Coordinates of N, CA and C in Angstrom, one line a residue:
X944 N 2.5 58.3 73.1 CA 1.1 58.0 72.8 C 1.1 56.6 72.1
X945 N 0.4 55.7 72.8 CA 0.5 54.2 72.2 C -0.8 54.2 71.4
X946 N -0.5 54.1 70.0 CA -1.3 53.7 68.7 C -1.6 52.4 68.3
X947 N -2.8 51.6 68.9 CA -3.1 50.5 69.0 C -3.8 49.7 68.1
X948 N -4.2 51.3 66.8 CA -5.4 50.6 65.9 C -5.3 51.2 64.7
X949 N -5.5 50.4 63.3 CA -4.7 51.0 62.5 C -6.3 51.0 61.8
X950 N -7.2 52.4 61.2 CA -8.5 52.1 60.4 C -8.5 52.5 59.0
X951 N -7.4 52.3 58.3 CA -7.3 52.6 57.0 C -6.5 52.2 56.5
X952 N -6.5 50.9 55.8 CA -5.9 50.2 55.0 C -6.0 49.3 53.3
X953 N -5.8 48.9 52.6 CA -6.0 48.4 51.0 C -5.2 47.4 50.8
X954 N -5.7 46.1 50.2 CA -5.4 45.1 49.8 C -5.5 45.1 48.2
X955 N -5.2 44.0 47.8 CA -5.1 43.5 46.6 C -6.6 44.1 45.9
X956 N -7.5 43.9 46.6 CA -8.5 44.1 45.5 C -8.8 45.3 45.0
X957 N -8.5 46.4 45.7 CA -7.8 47.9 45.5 C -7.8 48.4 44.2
X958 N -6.9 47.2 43.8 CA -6.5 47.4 42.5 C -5.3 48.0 41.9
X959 N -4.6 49.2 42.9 CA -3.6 49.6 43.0 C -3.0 49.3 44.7
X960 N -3.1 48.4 45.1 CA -2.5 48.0 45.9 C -1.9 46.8 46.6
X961 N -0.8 46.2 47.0 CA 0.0 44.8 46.8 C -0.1 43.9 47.4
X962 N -1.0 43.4 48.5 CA -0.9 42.4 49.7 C -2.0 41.7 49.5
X963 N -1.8 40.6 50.4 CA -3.5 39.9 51.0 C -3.9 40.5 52.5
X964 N -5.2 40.1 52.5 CA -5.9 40.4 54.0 C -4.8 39.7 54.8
X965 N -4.1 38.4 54.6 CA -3.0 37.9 55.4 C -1.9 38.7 55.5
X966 N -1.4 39.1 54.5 CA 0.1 39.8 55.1 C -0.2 41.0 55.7
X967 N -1.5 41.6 55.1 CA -1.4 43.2 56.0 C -1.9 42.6 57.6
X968 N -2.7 41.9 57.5 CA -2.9 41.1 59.4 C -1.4 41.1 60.1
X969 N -0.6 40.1 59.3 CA 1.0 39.9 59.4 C 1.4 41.0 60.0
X970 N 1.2 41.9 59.3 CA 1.7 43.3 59.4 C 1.7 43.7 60.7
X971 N 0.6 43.8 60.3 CA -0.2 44.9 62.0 C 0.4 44.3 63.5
X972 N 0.0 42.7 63.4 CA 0.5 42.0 64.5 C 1.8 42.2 64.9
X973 N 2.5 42.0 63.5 CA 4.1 42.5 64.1 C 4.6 43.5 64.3
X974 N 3.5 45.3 64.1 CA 4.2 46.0 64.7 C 2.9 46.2 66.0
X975 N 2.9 45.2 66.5 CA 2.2 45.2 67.8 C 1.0 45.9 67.9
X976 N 0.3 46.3 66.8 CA -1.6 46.6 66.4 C -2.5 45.5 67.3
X977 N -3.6 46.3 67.7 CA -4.7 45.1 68.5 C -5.5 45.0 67.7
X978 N -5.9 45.9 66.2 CA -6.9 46.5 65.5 C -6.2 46.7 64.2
X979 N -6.9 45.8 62.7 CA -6.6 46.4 61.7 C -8.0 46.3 61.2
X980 N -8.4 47.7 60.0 CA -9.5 47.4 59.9 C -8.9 47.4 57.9
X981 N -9.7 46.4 57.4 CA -9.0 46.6 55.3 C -10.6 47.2 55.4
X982 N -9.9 48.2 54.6 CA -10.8 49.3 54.2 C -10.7 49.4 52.3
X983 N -11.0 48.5 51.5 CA -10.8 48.4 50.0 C -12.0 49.2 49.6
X984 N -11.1 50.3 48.6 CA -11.6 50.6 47.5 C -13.0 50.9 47.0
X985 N -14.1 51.1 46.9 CA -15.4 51.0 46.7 C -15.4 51.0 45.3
X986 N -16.6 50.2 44.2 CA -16.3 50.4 42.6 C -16.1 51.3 41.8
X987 N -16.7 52.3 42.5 CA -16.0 53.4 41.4 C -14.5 54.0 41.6
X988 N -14.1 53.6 42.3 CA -12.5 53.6 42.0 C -12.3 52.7 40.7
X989 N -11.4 53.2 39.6 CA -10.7 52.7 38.6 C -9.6 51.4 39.4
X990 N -10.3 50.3 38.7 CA -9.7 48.9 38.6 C -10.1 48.5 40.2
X991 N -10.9 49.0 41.2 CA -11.2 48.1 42.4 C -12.3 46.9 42.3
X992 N -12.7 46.1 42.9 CA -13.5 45.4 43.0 C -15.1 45.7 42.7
X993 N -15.5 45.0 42.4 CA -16.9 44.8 42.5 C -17.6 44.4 43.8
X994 N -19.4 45.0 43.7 CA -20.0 45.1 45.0 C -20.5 43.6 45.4
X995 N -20.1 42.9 44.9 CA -20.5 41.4 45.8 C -19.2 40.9 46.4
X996 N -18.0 41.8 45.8 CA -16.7 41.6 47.0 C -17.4 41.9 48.5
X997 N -18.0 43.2 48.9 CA -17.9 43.5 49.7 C -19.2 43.0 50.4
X998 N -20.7 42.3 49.8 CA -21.2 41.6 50.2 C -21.1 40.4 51.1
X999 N -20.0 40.2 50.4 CA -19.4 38.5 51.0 C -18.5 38.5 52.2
X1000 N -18.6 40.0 52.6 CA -17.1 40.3 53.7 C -17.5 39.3 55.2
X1001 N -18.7 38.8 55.3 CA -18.9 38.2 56.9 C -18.5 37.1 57.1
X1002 N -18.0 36.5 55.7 CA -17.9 35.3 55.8 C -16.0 35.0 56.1
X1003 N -15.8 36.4 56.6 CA -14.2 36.3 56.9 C -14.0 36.1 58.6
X1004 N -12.9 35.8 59.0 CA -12.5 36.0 60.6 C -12.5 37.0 60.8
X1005 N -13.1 37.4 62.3 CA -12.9 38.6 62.7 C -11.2 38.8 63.7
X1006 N -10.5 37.8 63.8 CA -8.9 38.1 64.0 C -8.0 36.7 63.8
X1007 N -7.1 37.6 63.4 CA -6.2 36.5 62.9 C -4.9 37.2 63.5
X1008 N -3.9 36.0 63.9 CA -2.0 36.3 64.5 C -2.5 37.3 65.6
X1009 N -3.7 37.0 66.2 CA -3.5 37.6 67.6 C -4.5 38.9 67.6
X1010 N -4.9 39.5 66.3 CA -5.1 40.7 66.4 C -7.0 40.6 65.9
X1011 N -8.0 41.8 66.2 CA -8.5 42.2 65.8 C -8.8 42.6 64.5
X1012 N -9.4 42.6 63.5 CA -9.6 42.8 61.7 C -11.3 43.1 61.6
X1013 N -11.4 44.3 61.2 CA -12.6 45.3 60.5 C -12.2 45.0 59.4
X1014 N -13.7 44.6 58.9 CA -13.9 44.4 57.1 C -14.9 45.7 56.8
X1015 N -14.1 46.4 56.2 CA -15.6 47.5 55.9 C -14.9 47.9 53.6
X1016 N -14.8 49.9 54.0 CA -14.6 50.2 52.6 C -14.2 51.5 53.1
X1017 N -13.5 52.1 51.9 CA -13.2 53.7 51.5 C -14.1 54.1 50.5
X1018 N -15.2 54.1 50.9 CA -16.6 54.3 49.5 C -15.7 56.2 49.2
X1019 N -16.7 56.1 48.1 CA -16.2 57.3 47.1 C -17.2 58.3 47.0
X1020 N -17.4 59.4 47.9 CA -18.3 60.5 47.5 C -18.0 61.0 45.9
X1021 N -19.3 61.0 44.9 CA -19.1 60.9 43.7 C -19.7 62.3 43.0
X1022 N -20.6 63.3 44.1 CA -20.7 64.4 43.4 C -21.0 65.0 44.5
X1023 N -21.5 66.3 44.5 CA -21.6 67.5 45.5 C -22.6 67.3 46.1
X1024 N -23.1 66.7 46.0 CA -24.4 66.4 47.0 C -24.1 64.7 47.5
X1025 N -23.1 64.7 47.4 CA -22.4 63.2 48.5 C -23.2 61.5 48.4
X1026 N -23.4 62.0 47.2 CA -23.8 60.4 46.5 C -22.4 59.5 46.9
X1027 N -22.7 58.0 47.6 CA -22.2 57.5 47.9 C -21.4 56.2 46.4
X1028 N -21.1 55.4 46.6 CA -20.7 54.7 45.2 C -21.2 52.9 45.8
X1029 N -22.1 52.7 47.1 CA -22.0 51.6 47.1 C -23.6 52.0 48.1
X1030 N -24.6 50.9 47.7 CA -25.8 51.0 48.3 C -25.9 51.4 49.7
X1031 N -27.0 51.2 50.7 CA -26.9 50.9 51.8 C -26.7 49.8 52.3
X1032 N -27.8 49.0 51.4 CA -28.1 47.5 51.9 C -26.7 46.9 52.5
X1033 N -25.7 46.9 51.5 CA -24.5 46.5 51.5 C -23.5 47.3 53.0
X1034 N -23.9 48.7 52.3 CA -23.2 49.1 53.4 C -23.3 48.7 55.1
X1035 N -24.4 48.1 55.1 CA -24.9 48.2 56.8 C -24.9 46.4 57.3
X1036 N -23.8 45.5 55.9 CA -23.1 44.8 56.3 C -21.7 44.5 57.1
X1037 N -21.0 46.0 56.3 CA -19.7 46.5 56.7 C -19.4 46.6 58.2
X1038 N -18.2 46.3 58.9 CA -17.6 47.4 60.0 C -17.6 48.4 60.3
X1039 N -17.2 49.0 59.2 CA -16.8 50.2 59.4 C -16.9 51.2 58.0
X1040 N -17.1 52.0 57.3 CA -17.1 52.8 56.4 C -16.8 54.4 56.5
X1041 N -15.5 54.2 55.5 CA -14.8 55.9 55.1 C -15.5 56.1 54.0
X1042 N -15.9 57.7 53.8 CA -16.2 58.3 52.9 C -15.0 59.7 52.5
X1043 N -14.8 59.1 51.2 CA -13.4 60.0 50.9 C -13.8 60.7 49.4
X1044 N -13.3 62.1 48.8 CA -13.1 62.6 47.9 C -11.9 62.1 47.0
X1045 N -12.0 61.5 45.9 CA -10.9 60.8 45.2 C -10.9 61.9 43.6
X1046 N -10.1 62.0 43.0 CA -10.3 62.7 41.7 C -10.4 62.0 40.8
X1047 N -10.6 60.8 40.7 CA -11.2 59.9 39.3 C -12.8 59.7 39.6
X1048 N -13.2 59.7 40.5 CA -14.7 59.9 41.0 C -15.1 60.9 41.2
X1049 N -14.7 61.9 41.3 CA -15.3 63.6 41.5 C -14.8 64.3 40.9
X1050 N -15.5 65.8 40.6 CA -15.1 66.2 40.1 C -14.6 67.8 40.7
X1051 N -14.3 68.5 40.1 CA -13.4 69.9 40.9 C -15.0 70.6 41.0
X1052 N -14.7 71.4 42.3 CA -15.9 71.9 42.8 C -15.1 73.2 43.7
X1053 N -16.2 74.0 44.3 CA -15.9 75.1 45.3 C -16.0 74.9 46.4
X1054 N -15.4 75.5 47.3 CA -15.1 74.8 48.9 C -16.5 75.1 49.4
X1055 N -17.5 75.8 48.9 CA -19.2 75.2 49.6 C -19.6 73.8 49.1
X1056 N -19.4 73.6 47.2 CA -20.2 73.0 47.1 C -19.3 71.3 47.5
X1057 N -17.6 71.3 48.1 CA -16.9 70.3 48.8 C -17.5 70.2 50.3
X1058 N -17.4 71.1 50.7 CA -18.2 71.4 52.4 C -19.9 70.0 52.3
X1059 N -20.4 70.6 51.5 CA -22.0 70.0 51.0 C -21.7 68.8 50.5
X1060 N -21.1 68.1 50.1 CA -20.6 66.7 49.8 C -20.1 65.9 50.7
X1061 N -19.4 66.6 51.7 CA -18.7 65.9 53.2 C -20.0 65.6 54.4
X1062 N -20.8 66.7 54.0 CA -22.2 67.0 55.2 C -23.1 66.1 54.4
X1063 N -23.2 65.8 54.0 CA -24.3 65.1 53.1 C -24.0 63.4 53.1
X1064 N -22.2 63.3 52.9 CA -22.1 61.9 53.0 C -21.7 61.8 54.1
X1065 N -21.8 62.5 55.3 CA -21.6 62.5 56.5 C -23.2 62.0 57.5
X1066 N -23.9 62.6 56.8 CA -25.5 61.9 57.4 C -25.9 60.6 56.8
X1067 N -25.1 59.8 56.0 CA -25.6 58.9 55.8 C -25.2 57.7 57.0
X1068 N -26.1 57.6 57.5 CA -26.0 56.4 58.5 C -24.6 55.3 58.9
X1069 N -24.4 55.0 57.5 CA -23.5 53.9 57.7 C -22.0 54.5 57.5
X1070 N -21.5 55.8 57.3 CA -20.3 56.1 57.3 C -20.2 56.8 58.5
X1071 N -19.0 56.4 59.2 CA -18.2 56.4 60.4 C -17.2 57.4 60.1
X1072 N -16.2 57.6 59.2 CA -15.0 58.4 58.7 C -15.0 59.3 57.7
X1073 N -14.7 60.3 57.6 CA -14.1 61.2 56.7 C -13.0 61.1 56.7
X1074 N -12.4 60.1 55.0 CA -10.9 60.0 55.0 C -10.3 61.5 54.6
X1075 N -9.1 61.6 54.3 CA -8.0 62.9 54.2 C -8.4 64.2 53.5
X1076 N -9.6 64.9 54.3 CA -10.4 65.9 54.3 C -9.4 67.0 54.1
X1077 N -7.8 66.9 53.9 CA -7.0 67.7 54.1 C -6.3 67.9 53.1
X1078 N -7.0 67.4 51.8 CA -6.7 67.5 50.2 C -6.7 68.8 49.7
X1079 N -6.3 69.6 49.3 CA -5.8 70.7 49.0 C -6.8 71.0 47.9
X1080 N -6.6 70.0 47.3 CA -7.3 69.8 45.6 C -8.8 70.0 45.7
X1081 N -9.4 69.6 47.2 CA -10.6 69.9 47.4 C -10.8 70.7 48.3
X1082 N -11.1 72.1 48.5 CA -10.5 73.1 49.6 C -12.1 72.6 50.4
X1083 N -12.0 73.3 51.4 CA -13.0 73.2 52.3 C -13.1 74.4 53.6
X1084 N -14.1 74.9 53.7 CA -14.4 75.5 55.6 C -14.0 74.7 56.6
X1085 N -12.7 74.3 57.2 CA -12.3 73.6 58.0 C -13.3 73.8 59.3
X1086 N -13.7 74.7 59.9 CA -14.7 75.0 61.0 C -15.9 74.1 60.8
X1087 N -16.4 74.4 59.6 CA -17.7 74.3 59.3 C -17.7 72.7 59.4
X1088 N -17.0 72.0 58.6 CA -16.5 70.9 58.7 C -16.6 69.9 60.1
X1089 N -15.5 70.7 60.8 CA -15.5 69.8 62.2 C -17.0 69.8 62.8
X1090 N -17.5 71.0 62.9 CA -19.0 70.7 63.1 C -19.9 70.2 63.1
X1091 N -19.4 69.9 61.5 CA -20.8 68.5 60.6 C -20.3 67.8 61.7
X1092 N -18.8 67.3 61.5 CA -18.6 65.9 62.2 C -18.9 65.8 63.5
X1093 N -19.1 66.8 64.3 CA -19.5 66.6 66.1 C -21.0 66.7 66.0
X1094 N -21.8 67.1 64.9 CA -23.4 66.7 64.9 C -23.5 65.6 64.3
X1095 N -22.9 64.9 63.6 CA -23.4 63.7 62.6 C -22.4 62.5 63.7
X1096 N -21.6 62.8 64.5 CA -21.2 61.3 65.4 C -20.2 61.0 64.1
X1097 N -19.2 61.6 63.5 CA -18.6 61.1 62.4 C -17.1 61.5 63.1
X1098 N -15.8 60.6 62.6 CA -14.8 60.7 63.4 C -14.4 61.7 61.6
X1099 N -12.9 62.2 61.5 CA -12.5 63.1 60.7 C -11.0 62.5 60.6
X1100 N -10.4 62.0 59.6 CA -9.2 61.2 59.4 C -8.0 62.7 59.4
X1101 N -7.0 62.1 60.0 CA -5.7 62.4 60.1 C -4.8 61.3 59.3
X1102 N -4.8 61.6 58.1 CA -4.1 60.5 57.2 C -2.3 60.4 56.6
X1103 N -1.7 59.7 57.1 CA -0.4 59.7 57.2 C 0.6 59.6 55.8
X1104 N -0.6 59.1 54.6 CA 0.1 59.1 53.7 C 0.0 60.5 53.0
X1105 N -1.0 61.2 53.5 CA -1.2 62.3 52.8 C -0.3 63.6 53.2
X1106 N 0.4 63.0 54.2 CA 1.1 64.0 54.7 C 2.9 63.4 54.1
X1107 N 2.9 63.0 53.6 CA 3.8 62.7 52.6 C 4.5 63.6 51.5
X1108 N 5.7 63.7 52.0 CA 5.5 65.1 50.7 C 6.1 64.8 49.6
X1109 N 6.0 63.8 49.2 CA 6.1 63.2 47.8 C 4.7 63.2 47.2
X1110 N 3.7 62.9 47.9 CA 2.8 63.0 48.0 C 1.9 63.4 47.2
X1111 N 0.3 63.0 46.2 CA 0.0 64.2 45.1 C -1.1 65.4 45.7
X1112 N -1.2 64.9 47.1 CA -2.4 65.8 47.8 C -1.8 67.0 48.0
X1113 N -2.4 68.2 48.3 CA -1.7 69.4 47.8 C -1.9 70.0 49.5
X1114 N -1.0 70.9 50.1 CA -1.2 71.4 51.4 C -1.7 70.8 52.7
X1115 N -1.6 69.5 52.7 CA -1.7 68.9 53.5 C -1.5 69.2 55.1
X1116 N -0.5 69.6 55.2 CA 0.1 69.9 56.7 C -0.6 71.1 57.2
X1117 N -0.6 72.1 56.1 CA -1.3 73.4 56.5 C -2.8 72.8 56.8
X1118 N -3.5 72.3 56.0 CA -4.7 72.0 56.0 C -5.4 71.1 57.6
X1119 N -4.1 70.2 57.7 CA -4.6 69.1 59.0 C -4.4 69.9 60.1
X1120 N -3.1 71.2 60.2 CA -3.1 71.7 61.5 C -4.4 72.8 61.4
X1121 N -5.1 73.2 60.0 CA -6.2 74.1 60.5 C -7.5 73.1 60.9
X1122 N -7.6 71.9 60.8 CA -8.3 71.2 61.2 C -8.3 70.6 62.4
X1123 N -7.1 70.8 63.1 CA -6.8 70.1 64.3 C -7.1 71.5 65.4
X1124 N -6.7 72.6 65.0 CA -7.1 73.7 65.6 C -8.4 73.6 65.4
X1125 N -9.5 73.5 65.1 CA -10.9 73.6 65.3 C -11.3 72.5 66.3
X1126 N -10.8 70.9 66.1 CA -11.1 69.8 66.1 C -10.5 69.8 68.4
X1127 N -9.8 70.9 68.2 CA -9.2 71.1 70.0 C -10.3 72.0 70.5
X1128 N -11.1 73.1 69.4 CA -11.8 74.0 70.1 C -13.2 73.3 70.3
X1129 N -13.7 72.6 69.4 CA -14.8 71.6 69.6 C -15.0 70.2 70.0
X1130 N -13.3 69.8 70.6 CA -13.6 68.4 71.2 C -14.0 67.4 69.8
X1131 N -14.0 67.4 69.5 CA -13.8 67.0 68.3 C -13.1 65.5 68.2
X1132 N -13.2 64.1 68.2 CA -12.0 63.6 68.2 C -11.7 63.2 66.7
X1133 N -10.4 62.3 66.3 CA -9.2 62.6 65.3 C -9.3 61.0 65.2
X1134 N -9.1 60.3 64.2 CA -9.1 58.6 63.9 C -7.8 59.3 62.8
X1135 N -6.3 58.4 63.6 CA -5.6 58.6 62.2 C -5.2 57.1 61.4
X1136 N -5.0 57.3 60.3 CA -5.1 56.1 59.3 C -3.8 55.8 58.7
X1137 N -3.4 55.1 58.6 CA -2.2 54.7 57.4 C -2.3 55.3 56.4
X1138 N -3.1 54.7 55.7 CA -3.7 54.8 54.1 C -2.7 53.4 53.9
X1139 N -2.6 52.4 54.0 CA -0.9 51.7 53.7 C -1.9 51.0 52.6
X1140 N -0.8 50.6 51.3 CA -1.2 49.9 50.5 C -0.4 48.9 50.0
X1141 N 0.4 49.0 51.0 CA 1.6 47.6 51.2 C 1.6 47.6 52.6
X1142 N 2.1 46.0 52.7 CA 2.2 45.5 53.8 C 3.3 46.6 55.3
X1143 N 4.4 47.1 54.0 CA 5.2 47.7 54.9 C 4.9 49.1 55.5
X1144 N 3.5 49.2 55.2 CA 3.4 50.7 55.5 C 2.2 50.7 56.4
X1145 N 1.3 49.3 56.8 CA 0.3 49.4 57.9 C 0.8 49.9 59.2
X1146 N 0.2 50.1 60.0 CA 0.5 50.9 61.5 C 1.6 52.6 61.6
X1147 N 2.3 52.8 60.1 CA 3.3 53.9 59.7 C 2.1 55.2 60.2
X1148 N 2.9 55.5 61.3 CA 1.7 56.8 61.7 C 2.5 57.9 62.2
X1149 N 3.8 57.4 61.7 CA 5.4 59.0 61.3 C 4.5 60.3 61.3
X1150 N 4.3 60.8 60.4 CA 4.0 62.2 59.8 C 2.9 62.2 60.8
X1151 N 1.8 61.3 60.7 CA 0.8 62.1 61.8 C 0.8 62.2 62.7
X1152 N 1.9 61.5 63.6 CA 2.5 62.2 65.1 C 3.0 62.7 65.1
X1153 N 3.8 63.3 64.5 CA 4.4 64.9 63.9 C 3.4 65.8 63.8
X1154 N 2.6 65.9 63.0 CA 1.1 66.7 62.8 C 0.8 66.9 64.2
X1155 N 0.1 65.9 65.2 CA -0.1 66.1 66.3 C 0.5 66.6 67.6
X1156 N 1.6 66.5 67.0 CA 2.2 66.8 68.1 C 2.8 68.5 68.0
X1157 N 2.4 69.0 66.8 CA 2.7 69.9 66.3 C 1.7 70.8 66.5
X1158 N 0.7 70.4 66.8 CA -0.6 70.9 66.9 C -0.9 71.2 68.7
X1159 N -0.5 70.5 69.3 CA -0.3 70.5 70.6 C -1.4 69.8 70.5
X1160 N -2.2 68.7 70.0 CA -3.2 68.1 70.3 C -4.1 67.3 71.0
X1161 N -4.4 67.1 72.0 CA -4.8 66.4 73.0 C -5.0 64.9 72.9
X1162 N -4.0 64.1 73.5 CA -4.2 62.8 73.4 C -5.3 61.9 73.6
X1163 N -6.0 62.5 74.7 CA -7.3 62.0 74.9 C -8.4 61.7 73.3
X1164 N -8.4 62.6 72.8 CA -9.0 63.0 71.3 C -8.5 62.1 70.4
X1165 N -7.6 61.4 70.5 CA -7.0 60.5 69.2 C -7.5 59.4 69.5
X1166 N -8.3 59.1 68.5 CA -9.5 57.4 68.6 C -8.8 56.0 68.9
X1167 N -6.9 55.9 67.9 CA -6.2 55.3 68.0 C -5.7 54.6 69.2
X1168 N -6.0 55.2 70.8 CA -5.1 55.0 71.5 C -6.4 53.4 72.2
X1169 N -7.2 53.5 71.5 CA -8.3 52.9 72.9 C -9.3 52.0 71.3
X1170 N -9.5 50.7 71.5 CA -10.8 50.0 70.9 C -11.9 50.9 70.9
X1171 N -12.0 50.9 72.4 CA -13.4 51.1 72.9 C -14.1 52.6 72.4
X1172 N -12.4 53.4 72.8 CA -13.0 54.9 71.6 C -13.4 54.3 70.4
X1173 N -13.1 53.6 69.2 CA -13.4 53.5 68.0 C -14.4 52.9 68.2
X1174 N -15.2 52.0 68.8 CA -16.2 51.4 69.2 C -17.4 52.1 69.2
X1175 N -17.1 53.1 70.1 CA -18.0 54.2 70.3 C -18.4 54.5 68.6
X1176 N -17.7 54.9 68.0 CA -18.3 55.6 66.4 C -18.6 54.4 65.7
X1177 N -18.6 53.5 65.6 CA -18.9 52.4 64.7 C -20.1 51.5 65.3
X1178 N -20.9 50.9 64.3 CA -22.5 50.7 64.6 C -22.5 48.9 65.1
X1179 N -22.3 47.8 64.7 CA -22.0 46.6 64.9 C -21.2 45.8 64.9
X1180 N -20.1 45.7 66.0 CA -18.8 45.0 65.7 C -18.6 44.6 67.3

């Protein structure tokens, strides 16, 4: 399976993480990526940037060393009812936008009232992704889930660092193959992400072709192999 596009990535402004927009480009190009998209941080992450970072994102190239580059964000669902951490206005400048559960921004909840924060920040217009839904720490109705995402036009992240088992996310592997079994029975397709927060770890998509392939999961369904699939889920690019 040739993985041609990498939609989850962090730079410097992160705040916890090491590179510029240039070396992770570097990156990507050199392990033969046609597609990187930097996906930094949204403010309520502790120590990431501020929202006139992400204001100013048009005024970047859309590719550099050969390759394609999405400027979007990993905004932060901040309570159960899937309050976003960065306006619209803003948002509907972006590429692309993940909405992810982080534990410095949320708080512990029950797998309804986590289900209702994914479907909620799932109908907001401008998010495209649900990052690593496969957090332990935030349990969920894996069914119910895929569902939102085949009614809301939302892709569902297969995230590579979370399958790490150093890793602080909790059940990971159990979690992504009960999601990938739903995600086969509903057609469903699968965007998998790095997560890389150094240069050396953009395009690293180890563990979630293991995941997949573990799953017996249909290649067709994986967003990564094709632009044009990712194209399809994303609004102006």
């Amino acid at each position: 399976m040739d993985l041609i596009l990498d939609t989850h990535t962090h730079t410097l402004a992160s705040g916890h993480a090491y590179n510029t927009i240039n070396e992770m480009a570097k990156s990507a190009a050199d392990k033969g990526l046609k597609l990187l998209a930097i996906t930094d941080h949204a403010p309520a992450m502790p120590g990431s940037c501020s929202y006139m970072y992400f204001l100013n994102r048009r005024a970047l190239r859309r590719e550099k060393y050969g390759i394609k580059l999405l400027f979007g964000t990993e905004l932060n669902i901040i309570n159960t009812d899937g309050a976003l951490d960065l306006e619209d206005y803003i948002l509907k400048k972006l590429d692309i936008c993940i909405a992810s559960i982080h534990p410095p921004c949320y708080k512990e909840a029950t797998a309804e009232q986590n289900l209702n924060a994914y479907i909620k920040a799932m109908e907001n217009p401008y998010v495209d992704i649900i990052g690593h839904p496969d957090d332990g720490r935030f349990p969920v109705d894996m069914e119910k889930l895929v569902i939102a995402a085949k009614e809301n036009h939302v892709l569902l992240e297969i995230n590579n660092a979370s399958l790490n088992p150093e890793g602080f996310r909790k059940n990971t592997e159990v979690n992504d193959l009960e999601m990938l079994k739903f995600c086969k029975k509903y057609q469903q397709p699968v965007v998998i992400g790095s997560d890389a927060h150094v240069e050396e770890e953009v395009g690293n998509f180890g563990r979630a072709r293991n995941i997949i392939a573990k799953a017996e999961f249909p290649e067709e369904l994986v967003i990564n192999t094709s632009i044009e699939k990712l194209y399809e889920y994303l609004r102006d690019v």
